Short mmCIF file of C-alpha atoms in Angstrom, two decimals:
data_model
loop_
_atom_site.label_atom_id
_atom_site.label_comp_id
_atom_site.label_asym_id
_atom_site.label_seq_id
_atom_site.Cartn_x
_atom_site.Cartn_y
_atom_site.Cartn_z
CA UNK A 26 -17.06 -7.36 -9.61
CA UNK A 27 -14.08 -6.70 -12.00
CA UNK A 28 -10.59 -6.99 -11.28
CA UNK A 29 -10.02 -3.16 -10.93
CA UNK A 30 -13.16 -2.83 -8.74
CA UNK A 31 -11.43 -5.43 -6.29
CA UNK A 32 -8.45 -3.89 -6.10
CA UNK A 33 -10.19 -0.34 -5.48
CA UNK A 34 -12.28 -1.55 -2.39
CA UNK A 35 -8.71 -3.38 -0.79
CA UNK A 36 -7.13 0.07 -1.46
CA UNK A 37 -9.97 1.98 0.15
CA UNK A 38 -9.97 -0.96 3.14
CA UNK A 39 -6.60 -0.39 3.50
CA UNK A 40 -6.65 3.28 3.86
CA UNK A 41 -9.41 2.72 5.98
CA UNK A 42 -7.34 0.60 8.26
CA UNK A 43 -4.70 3.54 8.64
CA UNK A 44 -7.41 5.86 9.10
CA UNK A 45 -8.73 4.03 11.94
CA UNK A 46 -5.75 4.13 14.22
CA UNK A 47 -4.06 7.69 13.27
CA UNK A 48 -1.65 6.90 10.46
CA UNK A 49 -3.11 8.76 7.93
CA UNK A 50 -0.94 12.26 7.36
CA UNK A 51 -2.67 15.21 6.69
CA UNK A 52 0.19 16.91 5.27
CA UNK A 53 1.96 15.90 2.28
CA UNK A 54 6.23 15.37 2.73
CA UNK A 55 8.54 17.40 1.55
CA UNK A 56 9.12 16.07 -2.65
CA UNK A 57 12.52 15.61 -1.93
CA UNK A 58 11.09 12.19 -0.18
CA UNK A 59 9.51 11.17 -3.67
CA UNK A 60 13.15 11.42 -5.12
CA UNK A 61 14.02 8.39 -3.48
CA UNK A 62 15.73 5.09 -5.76
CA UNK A 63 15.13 2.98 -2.80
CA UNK A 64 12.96 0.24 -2.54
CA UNK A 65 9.74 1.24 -0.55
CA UNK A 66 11.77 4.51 -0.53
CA UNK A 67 12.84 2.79 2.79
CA UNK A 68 15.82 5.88 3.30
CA UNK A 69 12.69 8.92 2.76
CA UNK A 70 9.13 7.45 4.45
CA UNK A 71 8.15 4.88 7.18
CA UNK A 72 6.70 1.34 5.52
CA UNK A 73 2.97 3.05 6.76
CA UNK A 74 3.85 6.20 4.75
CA UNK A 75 5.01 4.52 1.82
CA UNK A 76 1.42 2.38 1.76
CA UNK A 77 -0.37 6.40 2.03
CA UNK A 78 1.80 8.66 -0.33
CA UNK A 79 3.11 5.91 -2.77
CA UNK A 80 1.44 2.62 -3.58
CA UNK A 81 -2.78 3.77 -2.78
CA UNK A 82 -2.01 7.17 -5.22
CA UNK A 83 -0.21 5.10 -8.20
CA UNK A 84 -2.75 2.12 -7.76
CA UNK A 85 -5.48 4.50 -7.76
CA UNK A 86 -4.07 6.62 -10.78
CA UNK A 87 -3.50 3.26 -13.38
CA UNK A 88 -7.43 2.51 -12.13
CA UNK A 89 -8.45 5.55 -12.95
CA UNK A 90 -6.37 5.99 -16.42
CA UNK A 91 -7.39 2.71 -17.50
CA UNK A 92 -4.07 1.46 -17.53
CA UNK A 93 -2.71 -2.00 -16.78
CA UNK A 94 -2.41 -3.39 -13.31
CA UNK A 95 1.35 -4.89 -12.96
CA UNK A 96 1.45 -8.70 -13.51
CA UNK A 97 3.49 -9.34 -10.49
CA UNK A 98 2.94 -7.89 -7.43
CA UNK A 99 3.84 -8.35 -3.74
CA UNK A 100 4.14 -6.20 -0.96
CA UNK A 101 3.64 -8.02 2.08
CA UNK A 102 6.51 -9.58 2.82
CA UNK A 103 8.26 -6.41 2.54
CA UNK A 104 6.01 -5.67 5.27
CA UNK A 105 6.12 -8.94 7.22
CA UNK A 106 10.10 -7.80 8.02
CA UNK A 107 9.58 -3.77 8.11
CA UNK A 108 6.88 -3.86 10.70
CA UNK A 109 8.29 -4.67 14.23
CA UNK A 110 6.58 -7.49 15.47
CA UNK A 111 5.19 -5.45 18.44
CA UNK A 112 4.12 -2.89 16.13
CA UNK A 113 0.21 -2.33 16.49
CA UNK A 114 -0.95 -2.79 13.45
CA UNK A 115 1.42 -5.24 12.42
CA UNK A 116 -0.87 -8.03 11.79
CA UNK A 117 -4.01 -6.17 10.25
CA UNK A 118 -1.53 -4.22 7.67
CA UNK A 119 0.18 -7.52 6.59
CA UNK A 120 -3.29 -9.26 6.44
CA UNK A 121 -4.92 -6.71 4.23
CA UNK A 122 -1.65 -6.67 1.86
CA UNK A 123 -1.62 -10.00 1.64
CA UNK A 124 -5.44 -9.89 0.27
CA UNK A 125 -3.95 -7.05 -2.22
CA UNK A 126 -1.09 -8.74 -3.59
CA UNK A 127 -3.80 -11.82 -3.85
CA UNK A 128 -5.21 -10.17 -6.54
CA UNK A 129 -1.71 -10.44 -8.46
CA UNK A 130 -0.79 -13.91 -8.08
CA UNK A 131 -0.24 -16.06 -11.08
CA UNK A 132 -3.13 -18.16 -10.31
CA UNK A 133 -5.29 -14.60 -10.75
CA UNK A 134 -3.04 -13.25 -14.25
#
């Protein structure tokens, strides 16, 4: 399996994983919320919407174009302090990011 076929199935798991227990939105936000200069866009979507209308459609669209994956990449810790401890799904989101930003590592480049 190649490196862009990896990341494609996390992606999908991850999705998947939001599926599962409701988080996936139906409707697309407003695109004032994609005018956002913050990190995560942390002042426009929650950390789950971010993961839905942000990073799956850009990682999906430099798969799909053939383009380079970034060298450098890690999103769970973000997510490690942005998801409430008690939060649900807390502990499956920051495992399956972690198994993401695996792919990214400089052990992987």
């Amino acid at each position: 399996m190649t490196l862009h076929d990896s990341v494609r199935e996390q992606l999908h798991t991850i999705e998947a994983l939001l599926r599962k227990h409701d988080h996936w939105q139906t409707s697309v936000p407003d695109a004032s919320v994609f005018e956002s200069t913050q990190p995560f866009f942390m002042d426009t979507l929650e950390p789950l919407e971010w993961l839905q209308w942000v990073l799956i459609p850009r990682m999906h669209a430099l798969l799909e174009s053939g383009q380079p994956l970034p060298q450098s990449f890690a999103v769970a810790p973000y997510y490690e302090i942005a998801l409430d401890a008690s939060h649900p799904l807390r502990d499956e989101v920051v495992f399956e990011l972690q198994q993401l930003d695996a792919f990214f590592t400089d052990d992987n480049a």
